[in-house]
GROMACS .gro file of C-alpha atoms in nm:
model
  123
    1UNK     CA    1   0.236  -0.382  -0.267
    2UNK     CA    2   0.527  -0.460  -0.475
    3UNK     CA    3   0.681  -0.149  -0.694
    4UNK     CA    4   0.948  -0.158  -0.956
    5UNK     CA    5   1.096   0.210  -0.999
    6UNK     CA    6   1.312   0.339  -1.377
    7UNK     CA    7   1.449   0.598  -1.465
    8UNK     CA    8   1.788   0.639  -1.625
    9UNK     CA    9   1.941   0.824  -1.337
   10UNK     CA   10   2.046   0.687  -1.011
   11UNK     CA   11   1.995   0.971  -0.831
   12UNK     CA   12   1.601   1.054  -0.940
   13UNK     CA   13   1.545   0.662  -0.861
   14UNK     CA   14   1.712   0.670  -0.525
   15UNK     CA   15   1.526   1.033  -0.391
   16UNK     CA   16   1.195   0.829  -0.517
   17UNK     CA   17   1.325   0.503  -0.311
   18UNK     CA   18   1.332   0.753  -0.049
   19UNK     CA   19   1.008   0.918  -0.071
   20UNK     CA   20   0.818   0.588  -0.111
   21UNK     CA   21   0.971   0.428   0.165
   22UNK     CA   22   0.900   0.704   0.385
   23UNK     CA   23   0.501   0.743   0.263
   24UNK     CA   24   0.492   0.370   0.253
   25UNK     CA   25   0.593   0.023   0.370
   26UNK     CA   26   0.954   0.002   0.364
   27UNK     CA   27   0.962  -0.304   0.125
   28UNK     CA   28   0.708  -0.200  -0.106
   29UNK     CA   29   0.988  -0.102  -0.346
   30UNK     CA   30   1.124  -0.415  -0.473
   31UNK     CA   31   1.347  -0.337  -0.793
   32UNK     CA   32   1.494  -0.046  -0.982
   33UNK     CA   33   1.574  -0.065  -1.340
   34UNK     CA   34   1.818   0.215  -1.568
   35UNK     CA   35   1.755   0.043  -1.884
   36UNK     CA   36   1.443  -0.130  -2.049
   37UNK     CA   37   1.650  -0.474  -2.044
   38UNK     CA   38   1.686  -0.482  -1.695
   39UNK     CA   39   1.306  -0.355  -1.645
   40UNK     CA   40   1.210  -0.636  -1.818
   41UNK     CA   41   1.391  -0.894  -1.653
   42UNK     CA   42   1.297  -0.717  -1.303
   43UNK     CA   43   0.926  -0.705  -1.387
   44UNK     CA   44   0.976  -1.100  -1.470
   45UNK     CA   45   1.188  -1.163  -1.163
   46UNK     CA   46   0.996  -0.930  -0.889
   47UNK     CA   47   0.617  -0.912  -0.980
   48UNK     CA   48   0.600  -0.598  -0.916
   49UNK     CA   49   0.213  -0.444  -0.877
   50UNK     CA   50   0.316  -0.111  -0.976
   51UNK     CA   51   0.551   0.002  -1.239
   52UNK     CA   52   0.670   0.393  -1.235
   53UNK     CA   53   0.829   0.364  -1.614
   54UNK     CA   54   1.008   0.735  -1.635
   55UNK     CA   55   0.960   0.827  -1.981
   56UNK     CA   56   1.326   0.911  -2.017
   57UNK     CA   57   1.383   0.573  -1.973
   58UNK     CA   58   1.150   0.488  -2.315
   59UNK     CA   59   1.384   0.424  -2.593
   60UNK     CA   60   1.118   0.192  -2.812
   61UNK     CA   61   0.735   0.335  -2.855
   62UNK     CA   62   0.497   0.319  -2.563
   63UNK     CA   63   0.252   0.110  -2.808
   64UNK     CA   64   0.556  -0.130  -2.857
   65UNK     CA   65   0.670  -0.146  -2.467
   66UNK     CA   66   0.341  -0.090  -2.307
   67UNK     CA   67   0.172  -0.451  -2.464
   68UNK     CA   68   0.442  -0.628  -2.385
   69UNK     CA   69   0.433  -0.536  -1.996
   70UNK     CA   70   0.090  -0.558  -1.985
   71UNK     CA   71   0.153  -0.948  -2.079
   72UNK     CA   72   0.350  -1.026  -1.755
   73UNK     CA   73   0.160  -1.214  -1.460
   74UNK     CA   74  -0.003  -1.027  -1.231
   75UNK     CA   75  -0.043  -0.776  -1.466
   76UNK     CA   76   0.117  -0.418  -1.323
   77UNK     CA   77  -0.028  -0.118  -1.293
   78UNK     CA   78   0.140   0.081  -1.497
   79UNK     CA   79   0.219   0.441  -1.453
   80UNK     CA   80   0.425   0.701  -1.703
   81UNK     CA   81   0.617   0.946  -1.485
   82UNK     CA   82   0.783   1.228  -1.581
   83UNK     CA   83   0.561   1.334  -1.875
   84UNK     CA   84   0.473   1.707  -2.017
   85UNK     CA   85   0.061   1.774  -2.039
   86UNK     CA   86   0.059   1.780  -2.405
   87UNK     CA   87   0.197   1.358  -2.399
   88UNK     CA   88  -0.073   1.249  -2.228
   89UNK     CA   89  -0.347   1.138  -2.480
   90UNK     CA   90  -0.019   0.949  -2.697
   91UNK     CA   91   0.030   0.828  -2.354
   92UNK     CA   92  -0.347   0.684  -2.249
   93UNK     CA   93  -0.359   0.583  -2.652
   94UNK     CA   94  -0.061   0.350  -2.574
   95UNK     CA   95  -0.242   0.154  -2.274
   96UNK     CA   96  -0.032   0.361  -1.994
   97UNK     CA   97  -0.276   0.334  -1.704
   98UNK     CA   98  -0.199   0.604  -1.470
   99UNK     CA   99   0.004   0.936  -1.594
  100UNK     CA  100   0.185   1.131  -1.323
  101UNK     CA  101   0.301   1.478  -1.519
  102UNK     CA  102   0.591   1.653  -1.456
  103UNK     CA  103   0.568   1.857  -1.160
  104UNK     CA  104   0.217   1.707  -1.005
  105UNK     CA  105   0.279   1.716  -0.630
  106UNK     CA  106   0.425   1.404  -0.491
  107UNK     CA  107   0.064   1.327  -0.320
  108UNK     CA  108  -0.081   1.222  -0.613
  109UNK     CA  109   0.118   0.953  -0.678
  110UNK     CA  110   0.074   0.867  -0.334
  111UNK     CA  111  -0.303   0.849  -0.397
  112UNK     CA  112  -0.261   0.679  -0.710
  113UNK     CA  113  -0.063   0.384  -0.582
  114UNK     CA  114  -0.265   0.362  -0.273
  115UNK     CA  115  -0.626   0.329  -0.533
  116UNK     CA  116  -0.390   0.063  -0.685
  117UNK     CA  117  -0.290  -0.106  -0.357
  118UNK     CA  118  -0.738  -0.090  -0.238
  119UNK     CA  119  -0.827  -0.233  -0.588
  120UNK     CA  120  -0.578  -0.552  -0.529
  121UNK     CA  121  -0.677  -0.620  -0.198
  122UNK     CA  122  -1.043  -0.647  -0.278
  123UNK     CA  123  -1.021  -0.823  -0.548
   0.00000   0.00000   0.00000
């Protein structure tokens, strides 16, 4: 399971390093990204499965940025963190795949990426 973590802040990105690598295998994570330049070229570079896209991090639309992911190979998972309840039909309207809202326990992202990790491995 490859994952690709954003988020402007190098401290949220780190603590979620963290918490991943202690939930999962240690080298799941492969990349971090601050800006949507360097997720891009990470997402190229790593194939990541999973991509946790913070939606601080979104300075174009999710219908513009969302596409154009989608169009790498393997095609990631992707999954808008950090969103209020009220985003998340703009969100799902945009082609996000998996929504983890702001304060959702840590657990279900957990359970999300390990649905994501089942689906790949029987396929």
């Amino acid at each position: 399971m490859r994952i690709l973590i954003t988020g402007r802040r190098s401290d949220a990105r780190s603590a979620m390093r963290f918490f991943l690598g202690s939930k999962l295998a240690s080298d799941d994570v492969v990349a971090e990204a601050a800006d949507l330049g360097t997720l891009l070229t990470q997402a190229e570079a790593t194939h990541p499965d999973v991509i946790l896209l913070d939606r601080d991090l979104c300075d174009q639309p999710l219908e513009q940025l969302i596409p154009t992911l989608q169009l790498l190979e393997p095609r990631p998972v992707v999954f808008l963190v950090n969103i209020r309840p009220e985003s998340q039909p703009f969100a799902k309207a945009a082609g996000v795949d998996a929504i983890v809202l702001t304060g959702d326990p840590p657990k279900s992202l957990l359970i999300a990426i390990e649905s994501v990790r089942l689906e790949r491995e029987g396929n």
